[in-house]
CSV table of C-alpha atoms and ligand atoms in Angstrom, one decimal:
chain,number,residue,atom,x,y,z
F,128,MET,CA,-1.8,-4.4,2.1
F,129,THR,CA,0.3,-6.4,-0.3
F,130,ALA,CA,0.2,-9.7,-2.0
F,131,ARG,CA,2.7,-12.5,-2.5
F,132,PHE,CA,4.8,-11.7,0.4
F,133,ASP,CA,8.2,-13.3,0.7
F,134,GLN,CA,9.4,-13.7,4.3
F,135,GLY,CA,12.9,-12.7,5.1
F,136,PRO,CA,15.1,-12.0,8.2
F,137,TRP,CA,14.0,-8.4,8.0
F,138,ALA,CA,10.6,-9.4,9.5
F,139,ALA,CA,12.3,-10.8,12.7
F,140,ALA,CA,11.3,-8.8,15.8
F,141,GLY,CA,13.7,-6.1,17.0
F,142,VAL,CA,15.1,-2.7,16.1
F,143,GLN,CA,17.3,-1.8,13.2
F,144,THR,CA,19.0,1.6,13.6
F,145,VAL,CA,19.2,2.7,9.9
F,146,GLN,CA,21.2,5.8,10.9
F,147,PRO,CA,21.5,7.7,14.2
F,148,GLY,CA,17.9,8.7,15.3
F,149,VAL,CA,16.2,6.6,12.6
F,150,HIS,CA,15.0,3.2,13.6
F,151,ARG,CA,13.1,0.5,11.6
F,152,VAL,CA,10.8,-1.7,13.7
F,153,PRO,CA,8.9,-4.6,12.1
F,154,LEU,CA,5.6,-5.1,13.7
F,155,PRO,CA,3.6,-8.4,13.5
F,156,LEU,CA,0.5,-8.9,11.4
F,157,PRO,CA,-2.3,-11.3,12.1
F,158,ASN,CA,-2.7,-12.9,8.7
F,159,ASP,CA,-0.5,-15.5,7.0
F,160,GLY,CA,0.2,-13.9,3.7
F,161,LEU,CA,1.8,-10.9,5.3
F,162,HIS,CA,4.5,-11.3,7.8
F,163,ALA,CA,5.3,-7.9,9.2
F,164,VAL,CA,5.0,-4.2,8.6
F,165,ASN,CA,7.8,-1.8,9.2
F,166,VAL,CA,7.2,1.3,11.2
F,167,TYR,CA,10.0,3.9,11.5
F,168,LEU,CA,10.8,5.8,14.6
F,169,LEU,CA,12.5,9.2,14.1
F,170,GLU,CA,14.0,10.7,17.2
F,171,ASN,CA,14.9,14.3,18.0
F,172,LEU,CA,12.6,15.7,15.3
F,173,ALA,CA,9.7,17.0,17.2
F,174,GLU,CA,10.2,20.2,19.3
F,175,ASP,CA,9.2,18.4,22.5
F,176,ASN,CA,11.8,15.7,21.9
F,177,GLY,CA,9.0,13.4,20.9
F,178,ILE,CA,9.2,10.7,18.4
F,179,VAL,CA,7.8,11.0,14.9
F,180,MET,CA,6.5,7.6,13.8
F,181,ILE,CA,6.0,6.7,10.2
F,182,ASP,CA,3.1,4.2,9.7
F,183,GLY,CA,1.2,2.8,12.6
F,184,GLY,CA,0.9,-0.9,12.1
F,185,TRP,CA,-2.1,-3.2,12.5
F,186,ALA,CA,-4.0,-2.7,15.7
F,187,ILE,CA,-3.4,-6.0,17.5
F,188,PRO,CA,-2.0,-6.5,21.0
F,189,GLU,CA,1.1,-8.3,19.6
F,190,ALA,CA,2.0,-5.1,17.6
F,191,ARG,CA,1.7,-2.9,20.6
F,192,LYS,CA,4.0,-5.3,22.6
F,193,ALA,CA,6.6,-5.4,19.8
F,194,LEU,CA,6.5,-1.6,19.6
F,195,GLU,CA,6.9,-1.2,23.4
F,196,GLU,CA,9.9,-3.6,23.4
F,197,ALA,CA,11.5,-1.7,20.5
F,198,LEU,CA,11.1,1.6,22.2
F,199,ALA,CA,12.6,0.2,25.4
F,200,ALA,CA,15.6,-1.0,23.4
F,201,ILE,CA,16.3,2.6,22.4
F,202,GLY,CA,15.7,3.9,25.9
F,203,ARG,CA,12.3,5.4,25.0
F,204,ASP,CA,8.6,4.5,25.7
F,205,LEU,CA,5.2,4.7,24.0
F,206,GLY,CA,4.5,8.1,25.6
F,207,ASP,CA,7.3,9.6,23.5
F,208,ILE,CA,5.3,9.1,20.2
F,209,SER,CA,4.0,12.6,19.5
F,210,HIS,CA,3.2,12.4,15.8
F,211,ILE,CA,2.2,9.4,13.6
F,212,LEU,CA,2.5,9.9,9.8
F,213,VAL,CA,0.6,7.2,7.9
F,214,THR,CA,1.4,6.4,4.3
F,215,HIS,CA,-2.1,5.0,3.4
F,216,ILE,CA,-5.4,3.8,4.7
F,217,HIS,CA,-4.8,0.0,4.6
F,218,ARG,CA,-5.4,-1.7,7.9
F,219,ASP,CA,-1.8,-2.8,8.4
F,220,HIS,CA,-0.7,0.8,8.3
F,221,TYR,CA,-3.5,2.9,9.7
F,222,THR,CA,-5.5,1.2,12.4
F,223,ASN,CA,-2.7,1.0,15.1
F,224,ALA,CA,-2.1,4.8,14.6
F,225,VAL,CA,-5.7,5.4,15.7
F,226,GLU,CA,-5.3,3.0,18.6
F,227,LEU,CA,-2.1,4.7,19.8
F,228,ARG,CA,-3.7,8.1,19.5
F,229,ARG,CA,-6.5,7.0,21.9
F,230,LEU,CA,-3.9,5.8,24.3
F,231,LEU,CA,-1.3,8.6,24.0
F,232,GLY,CA,-2.9,11.6,22.4
F,233,SER,CA,-0.4,11.5,19.4
F,234,ARG,CA,-1.3,13.5,16.4
F,235,VAL,CA,-2.2,11.3,13.3
F,236,TYR,CA,-1.7,12.3,9.7
F,237,LEU,CA,-3.0,10.7,6.5
F,238,GLY,CA,-3.1,11.6,2.8
F,239,ALA,CA,-6.1,13.7,1.8
F,240,GLY,CA,-6.8,11.3,-1.1
F,241,GLU,CA,-7.9,8.7,1.5
F,242,ARG,CA,-10.6,11.0,2.8
F,243,PRO,CA,-13.6,10.0,0.5
F,244,GLY,CA,-12.7,6.3,1.1
F,245,LEU,CA,-12.6,6.7,4.9
F,246,GLU,CA,-15.9,8.6,4.9
F,247,MET,CA,-17.5,6.0,2.8
F,248,LEU,CA,-16.2,3.3,5.1
F,249,ASP,CA,-18.0,5.0,7.9
F,250,ARG,CA,-21.3,5.0,5.9
F,251,LEU,CA,-20.9,1.4,4.8
F,252,ARG,CA,-19.9,0.1,8.2
F,253,SER,CA,-18.4,-3.0,6.6
F,254,ASP,CA,-14.9,-4.0,5.9
F,255,GLU,CA,-15.7,-6.1,2.9
F,256,PRO,CA,-13.4,-4.8,0.2
F,257,ALA,CA,-16.4,-3.5,-1.7
F,258,GLY,CA,-14.4,-1.5,-4.3
F,259,SER,CA,-12.3,-4.5,-5.2
F,260,LEU,CA,-15.3,-6.8,-5.4
F,261,GLU,CA,-16.9,-4.4,-7.8
F,262,THR,CA,-13.8,-4.4,-10.0
F,263,LEU,CA,-13.9,-8.2,-9.8
F,264,ARG,CA,-17.5,-8.3,-11.1
F,265,ARG,CA,-16.6,-6.0,-13.9
F,266,GLY,CA,-13.7,-8.2,-14.6
F,267,GLY,CA,-15.9,-11.2,-15.3
F,268,ALA,CA,-15.3,-12.9,-11.9
F,269,ALA,CA,-18.7,-12.6,-10.2
F,270,GLU,CA,-18.4,-16.1,-8.7
F,271,LEU,CA,-15.0,-15.3,-7.1
F,272,ALA,CA,-16.4,-12.0,-5.9
F,273,GLU,CA,-19.2,-13.8,-4.1
F,274,GLN,CA,-16.8,-16.3,-2.6
F,275,ILE,CA,-14.7,-13.5,-1.2
F,276,ARG,CA,-17.7,-11.5,0.0
F,277,ALA,CA,-18.9,-14.5,2.0
F,278,MET,CA,-15.6,-14.8,3.8
F,279,ASP,CA,-15.1,-13.5,7.3
F,280,HIS,CA,-13.5,-10.1,7.0
F,281,GLY,CA,-12.9,-9.8,10.7
F,282,GLY,CA,-15.8,-7.6,11.5
F,283,TYR,CA,-16.1,-3.9,11.2
F,284,ASP,CA,-14.7,-2.0,14.1
F,285,PRO,CA,-15.4,1.7,13.8
F,286,SER,CA,-13.0,2.6,16.6
F,287,VAL,CA,-9.9,1.9,14.4
F,288,TRP,CA,-11.2,3.8,11.4
F,289,GLU,CA,-11.6,7.3,13.0
F,290,ALA,CA,-10.4,10.2,11.0
F,291,PRO,CA,-6.8,11.6,11.3
F,292,ASP,CA,-6.1,14.9,12.9
F,293,GLN,CA,-4.6,16.2,9.7
F,294,TRP,CA,-5.1,15.5,6.1
F,295,LEU,CA,-1.9,15.8,4.0
F,296,GLY,CA,-1.4,17.1,0.5
F,297,ALA,CA,1.8,17.9,-1.3
F,298,GLU,CA,3.5,19.9,1.4
F,299,THR,CA,6.5,20.1,3.7
F,300,LEU,CA,6.1,19.1,7.4
F,301,ARG,CA,8.4,20.8,9.8
F,302,PHE,CA,9.4,19.2,13.1
F,303,GLY,CA,11.8,21.4,15.0
F,304,ASP,CA,14.4,22.4,12.4
F,305,HIS,CA,13.8,19.2,10.4
F,306,GLU,CA,11.7,18.8,7.3
F,307,LEU,CA,9.8,16.0,5.7
F,308,ARG,CA,8.4,16.5,2.3
F,309,VAL,CA,5.0,14.8,1.7
F,310,VAL,CA,4.7,13.5,-1.8
F,311,PRO,CA,1.2,12.2,-2.9
F,312,THR,CA,1.7,8.9,-4.8
F,313,PRO,CA,-1.7,7.6,-5.8
F,314,GLY,CA,-1.8,4.0,-7.1
F,315,HIS,CA,-1.4,1.4,-4.4
F,316,THR,CA,-4.3,3.4,-2.9
F,317,LYS,CA,-5.9,6.6,-4.0
F,318,GLY,CA,-4.4,8.6,-1.2
F,319,HIS,CA,-1.0,7.0,-0.7
F,320,VAL,CA,1.8,9.4,0.3
F,321,VAL,CA,5.5,8.9,0.8
F,322,PHE,CA,7.7,11.0,3.1
F,323,LEU,CA,11.0,12.2,1.7
F,324,ASP,CA,13.7,13.3,4.1
F,325,GLU,CA,16.0,15.2,1.7
F,326,GLN,CA,18.4,16.3,4.4
F,327,ARG,CA,19.3,12.7,5.3
F,328,GLY,CA,18.6,11.1,1.9
F,329,LEU,CA,15.8,8.8,3.1
F,330,LEU,CA,12.6,7.8,1.4
F,331,PHE,CA,9.9,6.4,3.7
F,332,ALA,CA,8.0,4.7,0.9
F,333,GLY,CA,5.1,2.9,2.6
F,334,ASP,CA,3.8,0.4,0.0
F,335,HIS,CA,4.6,2.6,-3.0
F,336,VAL,CA,8.0,1.2,-3.6
F,337,LEU,CA,8.7,-2.2,-2.1
F,338,PRO,CA,12.1,-3.9,-2.5
F,339,HIS,CA,11.1,-7.6,-3.1
F,340,ILE,CA,7.5,-7.6,-4.3
F,341,THR,CA,5.3,-5.7,-6.6
F,342,PRO,CA,2.8,-3.5,-4.7
F,343,SER,CA,-0.8,-4.5,-5.4
F,344,ILE,CA,-2.7,-1.8,-7.2
F,345,GLY,CA,-6.1,-0.3,-6.3
F,346,PHE,CA,-7.1,-2.7,-3.5
F,347,GLU,CA,-9.8,-0.4,-2.1
F,348,LEU,CA,-12.3,-1.0,0.7
F,349,THR,CA,-14.7,1.4,-0.9
F,350,GLU,CA,-14.9,2.7,-4.5
F,351,ALA,CA,-12.4,1.4,-7.0
F,352,ASP,CA,-13.0,4.0,-9.8
F,353,GLY,CA,-10.4,5.7,-11.8
F,354,ARG,CA,-7.3,4.3,-13.4
F,355,PRO,CA,-5.1,3.1,-10.5
F,356,LEU,CA,-2.3,1.6,-12.5
F,357,ALA,CA,-1.9,4.7,-14.8
F,358,ASP,CA,-1.8,6.7,-11.5
F,359,TYR,CA,0.7,4.3,-10.0
F,360,LEU,CA,3.1,4.4,-13.0
F,361,ASP,CA,3.0,8.2,-12.9
F,362,SER,CA,3.7,8.1,-9.2
F,363,LEU,CA,6.7,5.8,-9.8
F,364,ARG,CA,8.1,8.2,-12.4
F,365,LEU,CA,7.5,11.1,-10.0
F,366,MET,CA,10.1,9.5,-7.6
F,367,THR,CA,12.8,10.0,-10.2
F,368,ARG,CA,12.3,13.8,-10.1
F,369,TYR,CA,13.9,13.9,-6.7
F,370,ALA,CA,17.5,13.0,-5.9
F,371,ASP,CA,18.0,9.3,-5.2
F,372,THR,CA,17.8,8.2,-1.6
F,373,ARG,CA,17.9,5.0,0.5
F,374,LEU,CA,14.6,3.1,0.3
F,375,LEU,CA,12.9,2.6,3.7
F,376,PRO,CA,9.9,0.4,2.7
F,377,ALA,CA,6.9,-0.8,4.8
F,378,HIS,CA,7.5,-4.4,3.9
F,379,GLY,CA,11.0,-5.7,3.3
F,380,PRO,CA,14.6,-4.6,4.2
F,381,VAL,CA,16.1,-1.1,3.8
F,382,THR,CA,18.0,-0.9,0.5
F,383,ASP,CA,20.5,1.7,-0.9
F,384,SER,CA,18.6,3.1,-3.9
F,385,ALA,CA,15.0,4.0,-4.3
F,386,HIS,CA,15.6,4.8,-8.0
F,387,THR,CA,17.0,1.4,-8.8
F,388,ARG,CA,13.8,-0.3,-7.5
F,389,VAL,CA,11.6,2.3,-9.2
F,390,ALA,CA,13.3,1.4,-12.5
F,391,GLU,CA,12.7,-2.3,-11.8
F,392,LEU,CA,9.0,-1.8,-11.0
F,393,LEU,CA,8.5,0.2,-14.2
F,394,THR,CA,10.2,-2.6,-16.2
F,395,HIS,CA,8.0,-5.2,-14.5
F,396,HIS,CA,4.8,-3.3,-15.5
F,397,ASP,CA,6.0,-2.9,-19.1
F,398,ASP,CA,6.5,-6.6,-19.2
F,399,ARG,CA,3.1,-7.3,-17.7
F,400,LEU,CA,1.5,-4.9,-20.2
F,401,ALA,CA,3.2,-6.7,-23.1
F,402,LYS,CA,2.1,-10.1,-21.7
F,403,SER,CA,-1.5,-9.0,-21.2
F,404,LEU,CA,-1.6,-7.8,-24.8
F,405,THR,CA,-0.2,-11.2,-26.0
F,406,ALA,CA,-2.7,-13.1,-23.8
F,407,LEU,CA,-5.5,-11.1,-25.3
F,408,GLY,CA,-4.4,-12.3,-28.7
F,409,GLU,CA,-7.2,-12.1,-31.3
F,410,ASP,CA,-10.0,-12.7,-28.9
F,411,THR,CA,-12.3,-10.4,-27.0
F,412,LEU,CA,-11.8,-11.3,-23.3
F,413,ASP,CA,-12.6,-10.1,-19.8
F,414,ALA,CA,-9.9,-9.5,-17.2
F,415,HIS,CA,-10.6,-12.9,-15.5
F,416,ALA,CA,-10.0,-14.8,-18.7
F,417,VAL,CA,-6.7,-12.9,-19.4
F,418,ALA,CA,-5.6,-13.4,-15.8
F,419,ARG,CA,-6.0,-17.2,-16.2
F,420,LYS,CA,-3.7,-17.1,-19.2
F,421,LEU,CA,-0.9,-15.4,-17.2
F,422,GLY,CA,1.6,-16.7,-14.7
F,423,TRP,CA,1.6,-15.2,-11.2
F,424,THR,CA,4.3,-14.2,-8.7
F,425,ARG,CA,8.0,-14.4,-9.6
F,426,ARG,CA,7.6,-18.1,-9.8
F,427,GLU,CA,4.9,-17.8,-12.6
F,428,VAL,CA,2.4,-19.8,-10.6
F,429,PRO,CA,-0.8,-20.7,-12.6
F,430,PHE,CA,-3.8,-18.6,-11.7
F,431,GLY,CA,-5.7,-21.7,-10.5
F,432,ASP,CA,-3.1,-22.4,-7.8
F,433,LEU,CA,-3.6,-19.0,-6.1
F,434,ASN,CA,-5.9,-18.7,-3.1
F,435,ALA,CA,-9.1,-16.8,-3.6
F,436,PHE,CA,-7.8,-13.5,-2.1
F,437,ASN,CA,-4.7,-13.6,-4.4
F,438,GLN,CA,-7.0,-14.5,-7.4
F,439,MET,CA,-8.9,-11.4,-6.6
F,440,LEU,CA,-5.7,-9.3,-6.6
F,441,ALA,CA,-4.6,-11.0,-9.9
F,442,VAL,CA,-7.9,-10.3,-11.7
F,443,ASN,CA,-7.9,-6.7,-10.5
F,444,GLU,CA,-4.3,-6.2,-11.5
F,445,THR,CA,-5.0,-7.7,-14.9
F,446,ALA,CA,-8.0,-5.3,-15.3
F,447,ALA,CA,-5.6,-2.4,-14.3
F,448,HIS,CA,-3.1,-3.5,-17.0
F,449,LEU,CA,-5.9,-3.9,-19.6
F,450,ASP,CA,-7.2,-0.4,-18.7
F,451,VAL,CA,-3.7,1.1,-19.3
F,452,LEU,CA,-3.6,-0.7,-22.7
F,453,VAL,CA,-6.9,1.0,-23.5
F,454,LEU,CA,-5.5,4.4,-22.4
F,455,ARG,CA,-2.5,3.8,-24.6
F,456,GLY,CA,-4.6,2.9,-27.6
F,457,ARG,CA,-3.4,-0.7,-27.7
F,458,ALA,CA,-6.8,-2.2,-26.9
F,459,THR,CA,-10.5,-1.2,-26.8
F,460,VAL,CA,-13.1,-2.0,-24.1
F,461,ALA,CA,-16.8,-2.5,-24.3
F,462,PHE,CA,-19.0,-2.7,-21.1
F,463,THR,CA,-21.5,-5.5,-21.9
F,464,GLY,CA,-23.6,-7.4,-19.5
F,465,GLY,CA,-21.9,-5.8,-16.5
F,466,VAL,CA,-18.5,-6.9,-17.7
F,467,ASN,CA,-15.6,-5.1,-19.4
F,468,GLN,CA,-14.6,-7.0,-22.6
F,469,TYR,CA,-11.3,-6.1,-24.1
F,470,THR,CA,-10.1,-6.4,-27.7
F,471,ARG,CA,-6.6,-5.8,-29.0
F,472,VAL,CA,-6.2,-3.0,-31.5
F,473,SER,CA,-4.4,-4.5,-34.5
Z,72,LIG,ZN1,1.1,-2.7,3.6
């Protein structure tokens, strides 16, 4: 899931053949903030001439229909999808993979770092974003947390949250004589992975590296512990250890260089870290207070003009930046009255 989505022609229904045997298919999503999620169809990889699909989409009938039409356009059908590799647990990527498996018997793969979250989801039986709400409370925005908790989250449907067939770590998957390197990239979620096709120079980046927007950090349905932004920045730098490739993102168009976008995202976060420190000034503030002093989206929209969901992402992103400032020794944090209070180190 991502925030502050900008719609573009890339989201229009259809098939884009990125190179022979590699197709980008945007699938529709039900909510207004997000317009589409790209899934990728890789032909002639699996031994049985099946299709390897990267990301599943959101389990809605419109997505199934769009996928069927895309497959028909390349002379294939749903039954050809033999493997579904999912970059992360968010609903717009995972749930349709589970639905397709039920229908087709495809094999579903997901990063091992998502396992505790998926198991906890099964115990909680709720799709309130409990982890993110907890971060919000610790960020001094209890009222906003309550407002979001009271919203309709669509109802919990256990059938779309079944476990994958295979948990993925840092490993290489082989389909016929073709290899895909699995690279764990925690940050956007704890268990996010990307798939690197080094033979063809392609990075299937999921929501780790997006061309037009900054991926949200640590939006978790269950526990939001740890230091998601520190992890995310490490995961961005990790990309530069591999040769540069084309970027095949889950939201947005295909671009020529993953490394160029990685550099831009690192610069963006440096800028936000500096702005967060400036906003802290000489005061002791919680993440909510700092978020209200910052501009949001590329248009620098005031915090008060964001809807409640985006305010949640903004407060949590601010908390993530403040936590990195603490890790870097630029600020201190004290947990008082259930809220993290940050002070700049002078
Ligand atoms: Zn997404």
